[in-house]
XYZ file of C-alpha atoms in Angstrom:
692
model
C 17.807 -33.264 19.491
C 14.654 -31.195 18.997
C 14.265 -27.440 18.615
C 10.827 -25.841 18.983
C 10.075 -22.471 17.407
C 6.903 -20.596 18.339
C 5.875 -17.352 16.642
C 2.895 -15.360 17.898
C 1.029 -13.327 15.302
C -2.044 -11.157 15.528
C -4.379 -13.957 14.379
C -2.466 -17.244 14.608
C 0.331 -18.721 16.680
C 2.651 -20.800 14.493
C 4.737 -23.697 15.766
C 7.666 -25.420 14.054
C 9.274 -28.468 15.672
C 12.386 -29.903 14.039
C 14.757 -32.751 14.747
C 18.065 -30.973 14.155
C 19.844 -34.237 13.356
C 17.453 -35.643 10.757
C 15.694 -32.506 9.494
C 12.267 -34.088 10.073
C 9.845 -31.339 11.065
C 6.300 -30.943 12.317
C 4.114 -27.853 12.044
C 1.080 -26.607 13.918
C -1.106 -23.537 13.741
C -3.460 -22.456 16.541
C -5.464 -19.270 17.162
C -3.566 -16.598 19.066
C -4.956 -16.056 22.554
C -4.840 -12.266 22.671
C -5.780 -12.024 26.352
C -2.784 -14.210 27.302
C -0.365 -15.197 24.534
C 1.144 -17.976 26.639
C -2.069 -20.024 26.391
C -1.785 -20.252 22.595
C 1.950 -20.900 22.879
C 1.392 -23.833 25.207
C -1.439 -25.231 23.080
C 0.716 -25.042 19.947
C 3.683 -26.665 21.673
C 1.461 -29.482 22.916
C 0.005 -30.046 19.452
C 3.470 -30.181 17.836
C 4.688 -32.549 20.557
C 1.867 -34.958 19.825
C 2.540 -34.827 16.080
C 6.166 -35.779 16.696
C 5.315 -38.373 19.330
C 7.762 -36.986 21.907
C 7.653 -35.514 25.403
C 8.400 -31.847 26.027
C 11.321 -32.992 28.180
C 13.057 -34.146 24.988
C 13.324 -30.592 23.627
C 16.799 -29.097 23.634
C 15.731 -25.513 22.908
C 12.537 -23.459 23.076
C 12.771 -20.436 20.749
C 10.103 -17.769 20.763
C 9.088 -14.810 18.608
C 6.645 -12.613 20.505
C 4.606 -9.448 20.032
C 4.129 -8.728 23.750
C 6.450 -5.688 23.670
C 5.059 -4.517 20.324
C 1.466 -4.702 21.505
C 2.249 -2.856 24.737
C 3.529 0.082 22.669
C 0.831 0.029 19.992
C -1.987 -0.286 22.513
C -0.344 2.116 24.989
C -0.681 -0.453 27.757
C 2.815 -0.260 29.214
C 4.049 0.730 32.645
C 3.625 4.116 34.317
C 7.208 5.315 33.906
C 9.062 7.774 36.096
C 11.996 9.637 34.543
C 14.964 11.205 36.325
C 17.166 13.544 34.267
C 19.949 16.078 34.753
C 18.839 19.501 35.977
C 17.661 21.576 33.007
C 16.569 18.617 30.849
C 13.080 17.944 32.179
C 11.462 18.470 28.758
C 13.924 16.385 26.748
C 11.132 14.127 25.424
C 8.908 17.081 24.540
C 11.544 19.081 22.690
C 12.533 15.919 20.784
C 13.956 16.634 17.308
C 11.306 19.076 16.046
C 10.474 16.603 13.303
C 7.007 16.449 11.785
C 6.210 13.404 9.594
C 4.545 13.837 6.222
C 4.874 16.492 3.532
C 5.395 20.225 3.828
C 1.933 20.676 5.312
C 2.209 17.739 7.674
C 2.235 19.976 10.744
C -1.320 21.115 9.936
C -2.922 17.679 10.321
C -0.397 15.842 12.505
C -1.623 14.924 15.967
C 1.511 14.544 18.009
C 1.349 11.375 20.116
C 1.827 11.893 23.854
C 5.278 10.938 25.201
C 5.640 7.683 27.088
C 6.364 9.645 30.289
C 4.091 12.341 31.655
C 5.875 15.586 32.482
C 4.465 15.308 36.014
C 6.426 12.053 36.397
C 9.734 13.613 35.329
C 12.208 14.880 37.939
C 15.457 16.829 37.652
C 18.511 16.069 39.782
C 21.694 18.073 40.188
C 25.007 16.698 38.927
C 26.848 17.019 35.641
C 29.169 14.968 33.422
C 31.202 16.733 30.740
C 31.340 15.607 27.119
C 34.863 14.313 27.802
C 33.609 12.165 30.674
C 34.878 14.396 33.457
C 32.737 15.089 36.547
C 31.779 18.761 36.296
C 29.366 18.658 39.253
C 28.877 15.817 41.757
C 25.576 13.965 41.868
C 23.034 15.512 44.246
C 22.252 12.401 46.271
C 19.786 14.148 48.587
C 17.922 15.576 45.594
C 17.849 12.111 44.032
C 16.339 10.540 47.143
C 13.702 13.273 47.266
C 12.825 12.686 43.590
C 12.513 8.945 44.195
C 10.153 9.545 47.104
C 7.959 11.787 44.937
C 7.814 9.240 42.120
C 6.958 6.473 44.566
C 4.096 8.608 45.861
C 2.953 9.113 42.251
C 2.714 5.307 41.948
C 5.062 4.912 38.996
C 5.719 1.252 38.192
C 9.022 1.530 36.301
C 11.921 3.953 36.498
C 14.278 5.430 33.888
C 17.478 7.288 34.741
C 19.016 9.218 31.831
C 21.698 11.763 32.718
C 23.396 14.172 30.347
C 26.596 12.806 28.727
C 26.294 9.495 30.573
C 27.491 7.761 27.394
C 30.923 9.270 28.136
C 30.905 8.395 31.852
C 28.227 6.268 33.510
C 29.409 6.916 37.069
C 26.415 9.063 38.091
C 23.846 6.752 36.488
C 25.283 3.672 38.156
C 25.273 5.392 41.547
C 21.694 6.589 41.011
C 20.598 3.077 40.036
C 22.172 1.635 43.178
C 20.311 4.145 45.344
C 17.032 3.639 43.465
C 17.190 -0.140 43.910
C 17.881 0.413 47.598
C 14.967 2.840 48.048
C 12.522 1.095 45.670
C 13.561 -2.573 45.722
C 10.477 -3.870 43.888
C 10.695 -1.463 40.938
C 12.497 -2.173 37.659
C 15.172 0.437 36.949
C 16.650 1.100 33.489
C 19.628 3.420 32.978
C 20.590 4.827 29.594
C 24.288 3.899 29.843
C 23.278 0.212 29.907
C 20.446 0.307 27.378
C 21.829 2.705 24.735
C 25.242 4.221 25.592
C 25.569 6.412 22.495
C 25.605 10.083 21.599
C 22.183 11.696 21.185
C 20.475 12.867 24.352
C 16.914 12.594 23.068
C 17.338 9.214 21.333
C 19.171 7.727 24.312
C 16.530 8.915 26.775
C 13.595 7.854 24.600
C 15.057 4.377 24.019
C 15.607 3.830 27.730
C 12.114 5.102 28.538
C 10.679 2.675 25.968
C 12.611 -0.117 27.656
C 11.099 0.810 31.022
C 7.641 1.154 29.467
C 7.485 -2.464 28.261
C 9.801 -4.074 30.808
C 7.278 -5.064 33.527
C 4.873 -6.490 30.938
C 7.537 -8.487 29.100
C 9.238 -9.686 32.277
C 5.925 -10.874 33.759
C 4.984 -12.663 30.519
C 8.325 -14.447 30.139
C 8.412 -15.390 33.822
C 4.892 -16.847 33.709
C 5.588 -18.685 30.456
C 8.818 -20.095 31.856
C 7.041 -21.436 34.936
C 4.270 -23.004 32.853
C 6.787 -24.660 30.545
C 8.695 -26.034 33.527
C 5.498 -27.391 35.073
C 4.917 -29.354 31.846
C 8.381 -30.878 31.915
C 10.124 -28.534 29.474
C 13.506 -27.572 30.923
C 15.257 -26.717 27.639
C 17.155 -23.512 26.916
C 14.624 -20.705 26.441
C 15.390 -17.876 24.116
C 13.527 -14.998 22.504
C 13.963 -13.583 19.010
C 15.464 -10.091 18.909
C 14.478 -7.369 16.457
C 17.786 -7.852 14.628
C 17.124 -11.532 13.914
C 19.322 -12.968 16.668
C 18.285 -14.661 19.892
C 18.626 -13.604 23.505
C 17.982 -15.465 26.736
C 14.742 -14.974 28.678
C 16.834 -13.284 31.383
C 18.417 -10.781 28.988
C 15.069 -10.135 27.296
C 13.465 -9.317 30.645
C 16.183 -6.720 31.331
C 16.304 -5.148 27.845
C 12.941 -5.806 26.130
C 13.385 -2.758 23.879
C 15.324 -5.206 21.689
C 12.117 -7.229 21.111
C 9.934 -4.554 19.493
C 10.269 -6.152 16.033
C 10.600 -9.728 17.243
C 7.641 -10.937 15.154
C 8.669 -9.766 11.648
C 12.293 -10.765 12.279
C 11.412 -14.478 12.285
C 10.516 -14.680 8.623
C 13.680 -12.863 7.573
C 15.766 -15.212 9.725
C 14.139 -18.171 7.974
C 14.843 -16.660 4.561
C 18.515 -16.295 5.512
C 18.595 -20.002 6.377
C 16.533 -21.322 3.446
C 17.570 -19.010 0.613
C 21.086 -20.338 0.004
C 19.855 -23.952 -0.146
C 17.505 -22.947 -2.962
C 20.445 -21.416 -4.816
C 19.505 -17.795 -4.101
C 21.340 -15.951 -1.314
C 20.164 -12.456 -2.326
C 16.459 -12.094 -1.622
C 13.658 -9.613 -1.237
C 11.306 -11.021 1.394
C 7.537 -10.504 1.302
C 5.576 -11.407 4.437
C 1.885 -10.724 3.788
C -0.654 -11.442 6.485
C -4.196 -10.386 7.181
C -3.532 -6.792 8.232
C -0.142 -5.744 6.900
C 2.825 -6.729 4.764
C 6.460 -6.708 5.913
C 9.326 -6.571 3.415
C 13.107 -6.788 3.826
C 16.306 -7.205 1.802
C 18.961 -9.906 2.147
C 22.202 -9.461 0.173
C 24.527 -12.462 -0.205
C 22.914 -14.123 2.786
C 23.200 -11.061 5.051
C 20.016 -9.169 5.982
C 20.063 -5.379 6.060
C 20.103 -4.040 9.643
C 19.018 -0.601 10.805
C 20.285 1.163 13.905
C 16.743 2.078 14.897
C 13.426 0.337 15.459
C 10.055 1.864 14.600
C 6.752 0.694 16.076
C 3.817 2.936 15.261
C 4.821 6.499 16.165
C 7.704 5.330 18.348
C 11.233 5.282 16.894
C 13.987 4.111 19.235
C 17.725 3.513 18.930
C 17.797 -0.259 18.965
C 19.127 -2.504 16.191
C 16.543 -4.221 14.020
C 16.329 -5.877 10.655
C 15.453 -3.286 8.016
C 11.829 -4.403 7.753
C 9.329 -1.974 6.220
C 5.620 -2.384 6.830
C 2.617 -1.240 4.804
C -1.066 -1.548 5.639
C -1.829 -3.997 2.854
C -2.998 -7.443 3.891
C -5.653 -9.955 3.018
C -8.145 -8.172 5.251
C -7.380 -4.643 3.982
C -10.649 -2.886 3.139
C -11.217 -1.329 -0.299
C -13.461 1.716 -0.518
C -14.286 4.654 -2.780
C -14.670 7.817 -0.643
C -17.370 10.184 -1.899
C -15.038 13.159 -1.452
C -12.415 11.940 -3.941
C -14.208 9.251 -5.934
C -10.945 7.313 -6.204
C -10.218 3.799 -5.016
C -8.340 3.281 -1.736
C -7.134 -0.004 -0.244
C -6.240 -0.150 3.460
C -4.787 0.535 5.911
C -8.064 -0.294 7.672
C -8.574 -4.026 8.014
C -11.632 -6.235 8.485
C -9.578 -8.307 10.935
C -10.504 -11.871 11.817
C -13.971 -10.906 13.072
C -16.031 -10.237 11.041
C -13.278 -10.583 8.438
C -13.683 -10.461 4.655
C -17.149 -10.983 3.198
C -15.936 -14.317 1.768
C -15.509 -15.687 5.313
C -19.263 -15.627 5.857
C -18.947 -14.155 9.348
C -20.966 -11.014 8.755
C -18.392 -8.918 6.910
C -19.858 -6.761 4.131
C -17.001 -4.469 3.098
C -14.829 -5.599 0.161
C -11.277 -6.656 1.023
C -8.191 -7.865 -0.811
C -9.201 -11.435 0.072
C -12.622 -10.907 -1.496
C -10.974 -9.567 -4.655
C -8.776 -12.679 -4.846
C -11.894 -14.845 -4.505
C -13.669 -12.963 -7.304
C -10.672 -13.377 -9.611
C -10.417 -17.101 -8.883
C -7.013 -16.829 -7.179
C -8.558 -18.202 -3.989
C -10.660 -21.332 -4.578
C -14.004 -21.950 -2.847
C -12.314 -24.161 -0.229
C -9.050 -23.379 1.610
C -7.106 -24.662 4.630
C -7.065 -28.161 3.238
C -10.799 -28.040 2.590
C -11.611 -27.133 6.205
C -12.886 -23.641 5.339
C -15.450 -22.920 2.645
C -15.520 -19.424 1.193
C -18.652 -17.490 0.275
C -17.895 -16.678 -3.374
C -21.198 -14.932 -3.999
C -20.787 -12.884 -0.824
C -17.366 -11.741 -2.021
C -18.762 -10.792 -5.439
C -21.597 -8.800 -3.854
C -19.209 -6.909 -1.577
C -16.802 -6.010 -4.403
C -19.612 -5.060 -6.779
C -21.382 -2.842 -4.271
C -18.348 -1.298 -2.559
C -16.084 -0.689 -5.563
C -17.735 -1.710 -8.824
C -20.851 0.456 -8.547
C -19.110 3.682 -7.443
C -16.475 3.370 -10.198
C -18.780 2.048 -12.913
C -16.829 -1.203 -13.298
C -18.005 -4.770 -13.557
C -17.140 -6.995 -10.625
C -14.031 -8.577 -12.217
C -12.606 -5.190 -13.216
C -13.284 -3.855 -9.718
C -11.556 -6.846 -8.120
C -8.569 -6.492 -10.448
C -8.307 -2.800 -9.499
C -8.240 -3.721 -5.794
C -5.441 -6.237 -6.362
C -3.471 -3.806 -8.539
C -3.646 -1.075 -5.886
C -2.663 -3.442 -3.082
C 0.261 -4.643 -5.197
C 1.364 -1.056 -5.848
C 1.393 -0.412 -2.103
C 3.618 -3.448 -1.527
C 5.764 -2.470 -4.505
C 6.450 0.869 -2.827
C 7.651 -0.899 0.311
C 9.890 -3.227 -1.707
C 11.424 -0.220 -3.467
C 12.123 1.361 -0.071
C 14.378 -1.533 0.943
C 15.958 -1.937 -2.504
C 16.020 1.000 -4.933
C 16.104 3.686 -2.258
C 18.997 1.893 -0.572
C 20.983 1.743 -3.799
C 20.109 -1.852 -4.764
C 18.804 -3.084 -8.105
C 15.776 -5.324 -7.362
C 16.507 -7.280 -10.552
C 19.560 -8.700 -8.775
C 17.359 -10.311 -6.107
C 14.930 -13.212 -6.031
C 11.556 -12.643 -4.396
C 10.879 -14.777 -1.318
C 7.195 -14.668 -0.273
C 5.642 -16.157 2.833
C 2.804 -15.578 5.255
C -0.740 -16.602 4.485
C -1.107 -14.242 1.505
C 2.461 -13.565 0.299
C 2.522 -16.343 -2.341
C -0.834 -15.101 -3.670
C 0.688 -11.799 -4.810
C 4.364 -12.650 -5.337
C 4.177 -13.516 -9.051
C 2.497 -10.180 -9.859
C 4.995 -8.234 -7.722
C 7.985 -9.971 -9.296
C 6.618 -8.969 -12.675
C 6.524 -5.337 -11.545
C 9.993 -5.435 -9.962
C 11.801 -7.747 -12.357
C 12.883 -9.821 -9.333
C 13.170 -13.385 -10.587
C 12.668 -16.075 -9.656
C 9.949 -16.194 -7.030
C 10.965 -18.810 -4.435
C 8.051 -20.055 -2.313
C 9.305 -22.214 0.594
C 7.360 -25.169 1.995
C 4.722 -24.192 4.570
C 5.137 -20.445 4.000
C 2.318 -19.685 6.436
C 4.421 -20.823 9.443
C 7.787 -19.602 8.190
C 8.335 -17.123 11.034
C 8.350 -20.020 13.508
C 10.863 -21.771 11.239
C 13.041 -18.662 11.523
C 13.060 -18.923 15.301
C 14.816 -22.303 15.115
C 17.129 -21.239 12.264
C 19.007 -18.423 13.989
C 21.425 -18.151 16.902
C 22.154 -16.173 20.045
C 23.378 -12.615 19.475
C 24.891 -9.940 21.711
C 25.980 -6.386 21.054
C 28.080 -3.737 22.808
C 28.504 -0.139 21.689
C 30.299 3.044 22.664
C 30.432 6.591 21.325
C 33.861 7.900 20.249
C 33.539 11.261 18.511
C 36.972 11.851 17.001
C 38.211 13.229 13.696
C 40.420 10.884 11.736
C 43.376 13.246 12.173
C 42.939 13.089 15.954
C 42.744 9.342 16.525
C 45.295 6.572 16.180
C 44.251 3.249 14.590
C 45.696 1.331 17.552
C 43.484 3.357 19.920
C 40.412 2.459 17.879
C 41.464 -1.196 17.799
C 41.908 -1.254 21.584
C 38.376 0.053 22.124
C 36.925 -2.388 19.590
C 38.714 -5.261 21.313
C 37.321 -4.159 24.680
C 33.794 -4.236 23.265
C 34.552 -7.629 21.706
C 35.528 -8.964 25.128
C 32.281 -7.557 26.522
C 30.053 -9.421 24.046
C 32.140 -12.581 24.517
C 31.487 -12.384 28.252
C 27.745 -12.091 27.565
C 27.853 -15.145 25.293
C 29.834 -17.010 27.956
C 27.133 -16.155 30.498
C 24.504 -17.539 28.115
C 26.402 -20.810 27.837
C 27.485 -20.397 24.202
C 30.589 -22.481 23.380
C 33.595 -20.484 22.200
C 34.101 -22.810 19.219
C 32.560 -21.312 16.098
C 31.643 -18.064 17.812
C 31.804 -15.010 15.537
C 32.521 -11.427 16.617
C 32.200 -8.664 14.026
C 32.803 -4.944 14.330
C 31.337 -1.690 13.007
C 32.386 1.949 13.128
C 29.820 4.708 12.593
C 31.477 7.319 10.375
C 30.412 10.717 9.052
C 31.944 13.724 7.393
C 33.159 16.228 9.991
C 30.191 18.453 10.849
C 27.614 16.150 9.235
C 24.352 15.527 11.105
C 24.121 11.763 10.568
C 26.439 8.793 10.280
C 26.704 5.527 8.346
C 27.820 2.226 9.953
C 30.859 0.708 8.238
C 31.967 -2.909 8.873
C 35.638 -3.209 9.863
C 38.146 -5.964 10.498
C 41.015 -5.904 12.921
C 43.551 -8.390 14.125
C 45.794 -7.840 17.091
C 46.802 -4.182 17.133
C 46.133 -3.513 13.455
C 43.057 -2.122 11.744
C 42.722 -3.781 8.339
C 43.663 -1.139 5.775
C 43.942 1.593 8.416
C 41.815 4.718 8.647
C 42.219 5.396 4.916
C 40.393 2.158 4.077
C 37.716 2.970 6.658
C 37.177 6.389 5.052
C 37.049 4.874 1.564
C 34.450 2.317 2.680
C 32.335 5.129 4.129
C 32.637 7.138 0.898
C 31.473 4.114 -1.118
C 28.497 3.554 1.206
C 27.617 7.254 1.067
C 27.784 7.166 -2.742
C 25.476 4.149 -2.866
C 22.952 5.611 -0.434
C 22.878 9.241 -1.588
C 24.490 9.292 -5.016
C 27.560 11.341 -4.049
C 30.569 11.516 -1.740
C 32.673 14.463 -0.546
C 36.351 15.282 -0.243
C 35.951 16.130 3.430
C 37.578 15.068 6.675
C 35.981 11.992 8.255
C 35.204 11.386 11.905
C 34.103 8.457 14.019
C 30.893 8.711 16.028
C 30.293 5.297 17.613
C 31.862 1.860 17.531
C 30.321 -1.525 18.281
C 31.061 -5.215 18.546
C 28.471 -7.820 17.574
C 28.850 -11.354 18.840
C 26.917 -14.319 17.485
C 26.833 -18.007 18.269
C 27.235 -20.352 15.302
C 24.027 -20.937 13.386
C 22.467 -24.332 14.047
C 23.053 -26.917 11.344
C 19.510 -27.837 10.427
C 19.541 -30.407 7.708
C 16.620 -29.859 5.362
C 14.564 -32.738 4.111
C 14.893 -33.454 0.408
C 11.650 -34.529 -1.193
C 11.193 -37.464 -3.543
C 12.147 -36.961 -7.191
C 9.372 -37.157 -9.778
C 9.633 -39.772 -12.499
C 8.786 -37.087 -15.067
C 8.118 -33.316 -15.128
C 4.415 -33.969 -15.636
C 2.535 -32.769 -12.534
C -0.930 -33.722 -13.725
C -1.205 -36.275 -10.918
C -1.236 -33.406 -8.404
C -4.081 -31.559 -10.155
C -7.215 -31.457 -8.001
C -9.706 -29.855 -10.367
C -9.979 -27.148 -13.025
C -10.340 -23.504 -12.059
C -11.094 -20.277 -13.902
C -8.964 -17.195 -13.138
C -9.237 -13.594 -14.279
C -5.846 -12.109 -15.154
C -4.631 -9.350 -17.479
C -8.214 -8.375 -18.331
C -9.499 -11.797 -19.409
C -10.654 -15.153 -18.053
C -8.268 -18.112 -18.354
C -8.571 -21.844 -17.807
C -6.371 -22.863 -14.896
C -5.873 -25.799 -12.523
C -5.874 -26.283 -8.769
C -2.784 -28.217 -7.643
C -2.260 -30.033 -4.332
C 1.239 -29.085 -3.176
C 1.561 -32.155 -0.985
C 1.481 -34.283 -4.159
C 4.309 -32.392 -5.875
C 7.765 -33.915 -6.188
C 11.178 -32.561 -7.122
C 11.377 -31.885 -10.847
C 7.661 -31.378 -11.384
C 6.807 -28.603 -13.839
C 3.618 -26.510 -13.801
C 2.681 -23.995 -16.482
C 0.541 -21.042 -15.482
C -2.113 -20.149 -14.887
C -2.272 -22.414 -11.841
C -3.251 -22.199 -8.181
C -1.118 -24.315 -5.841
C -2.862 -25.194 -2.588
C -1.546 -26.160 0.836
C -2.846 -26.023 4.382
C -1.464 -22.614 5.360
C -1.134 -20.659 2.109
C -2.021 -20.437 -1.598
C 0.414 -19.757 -4.461
C -0.604 -18.148 -7.757
C 1.263 -18.876 -11.010
C 0.139 -16.306 -13.590
C -0.338 -16.923 -17.326
C 2.957 -16.896 -19.191
C 4.903 -18.149 -16.169
C 6.245 -21.543 -15.145
C 6.795 -23.200 -11.796
C 9.478 -25.796 -11.046
C 9.761 -27.791 -7.822
C 13.331 -28.032 -6.498
C 14.784 -30.850 -4.399
C 13.931 -29.082 -1.122
C 10.290 -28.638 -2.085
C 10.550 -24.915 -2.942
C 8.300 -23.616 -5.724
C 10.475 -21.671 -8.161
C 8.390 -19.393 -10.394
C 9.661 -17.380 -13.374
C 8.505 -16.169 -16.797
C 8.330 -18.944 -19.384
C 11.745 -19.328 -20.981
C 13.553 -17.343 -18.265
C 17.101 -18.398 -17.373
C 19.091 -17.608 -14.229
C 21.096 -14.384 -14.438
C 18.701 -12.814 -16.912
C 17.304 -9.362 -16.079
C 13.714 -8.533 -16.846
């Protein structure tokens, strides 16, 4: 029984094929085909199939993390969207929330991005729903048909219908969708009551518009990929990774692709959820560092933090996603000293894959984080299993000229400054998901992956006090591992704005149960067995009159809400205290409720590695290496990770090499290899449970 995970990144497409019964896995890495991602996906699948010696017809599931929706937004290459709104709300996307990012003077330099829908493609239609769900004014069907004819003449390629208060009663939106599909049968139509049926006119409209914007692109990609897979004999279940770390069917993803905007970064977090507990650490801070950016997230007791919104570039929509924060610090981030300030800056500009860092020898001349790692000896002259030789002298020249000369530093000091600044940038992101959310990072282990994550993890753990560092096997393809480690997920939500003194617990339970039945039906449709299925519930609560809410997990059984409304209010107060440092003696009110259904996680049995006869890892040492750390040169060793066995001990400084990544063990730190092949790094003499 084989499961194939494929994750598409900006530079490489990673493939992870696993036999779910034996735990035997095969990995492949191929260049991403930017012009058509499916070509790289198919090449990677074929390469993994050959490694395993099987036919594609033997696969049980094909699981895919994709950046198609993300790229459509970032590159502004989505559909031409037409928008139909209630009369008087034509400028809903332009009025927005009057929020300007940045500091107090942000409005001076902020260039507001254009909305995803041109005002000339927005039409108003008569009809009105009250906040209580009553029909105040019937839908103007003739006006709707006229608006559809105008949008067809304007050659829009996707349609959004977002009527006022449709979260309370979707009658008008459903009727408008029926008419639109009759008049424009070839056009995709998204209505807000299906995509995001919650309070918040602007957020609901924007989210549905974003869904329409990427829907034709995503649907065409998934349809073409599905046909190509079928033509090659792969008829397995096909699922796509959602932004919240769950899976959805190709069919559901084609209808609601707004849930895929963070599909890529979610894979690594899903893998950490699966791998962390086996290493003995269920609470983790994840660090996914690639060539352009770094993504970080928090997992507490095996549960990743989830946000009720997804941000891609300047676009922020109301769709659930893992709480992943991104900073422009990657291996290709360019270091420079602007003449105006005379101070060092690192990123967010990146050298990319072409020409890339100066060390790649492809014509790059600007110093990057990768070049700094080469200068300091953290990256050896040969990487990728010896397949790629780095230009050490080229890296030294770039760092010396671009940073050393302007700052009056020698090349090693300049390189160390680049690494320190990049680490500080990543540290800020890690604090966003931990300290600023009320979590002590010293209570979490650090879990690095990606091509460059293990290079910087030891230094970041030292700054955070997050011990140990747990580096999984093949960290460079971990996102693809996450695709096969998670399960199908469905969600249903509804707004119920009621003060606690005006709602009965049994009424709340009835609505939660109805939503639970809705997600169960969706899982039934996807073919998920009822055995082992999990449905959880949340209630968004706020103080009466407050402008924002906090989701609170709840339990209910039959007609009873566990602990009643008093317990729900107390849980909200505790969450508010943790997030903001205070709580109030004020009346509570519900805002929205939701049910979240999930299939049981697959039981993937990991492969234990052989046990070493002694802790001595000298047999895995390739050659000596010199590294520059803490202001001085040190004698270190290069270690071949494939030769390490469970129980091996390595004292830093050391550089541990493997095909897809490089791990640094700093002076004064030790590395132990556990039975699953994880590298566990901590300060010399550190013991579990100790805070640093």
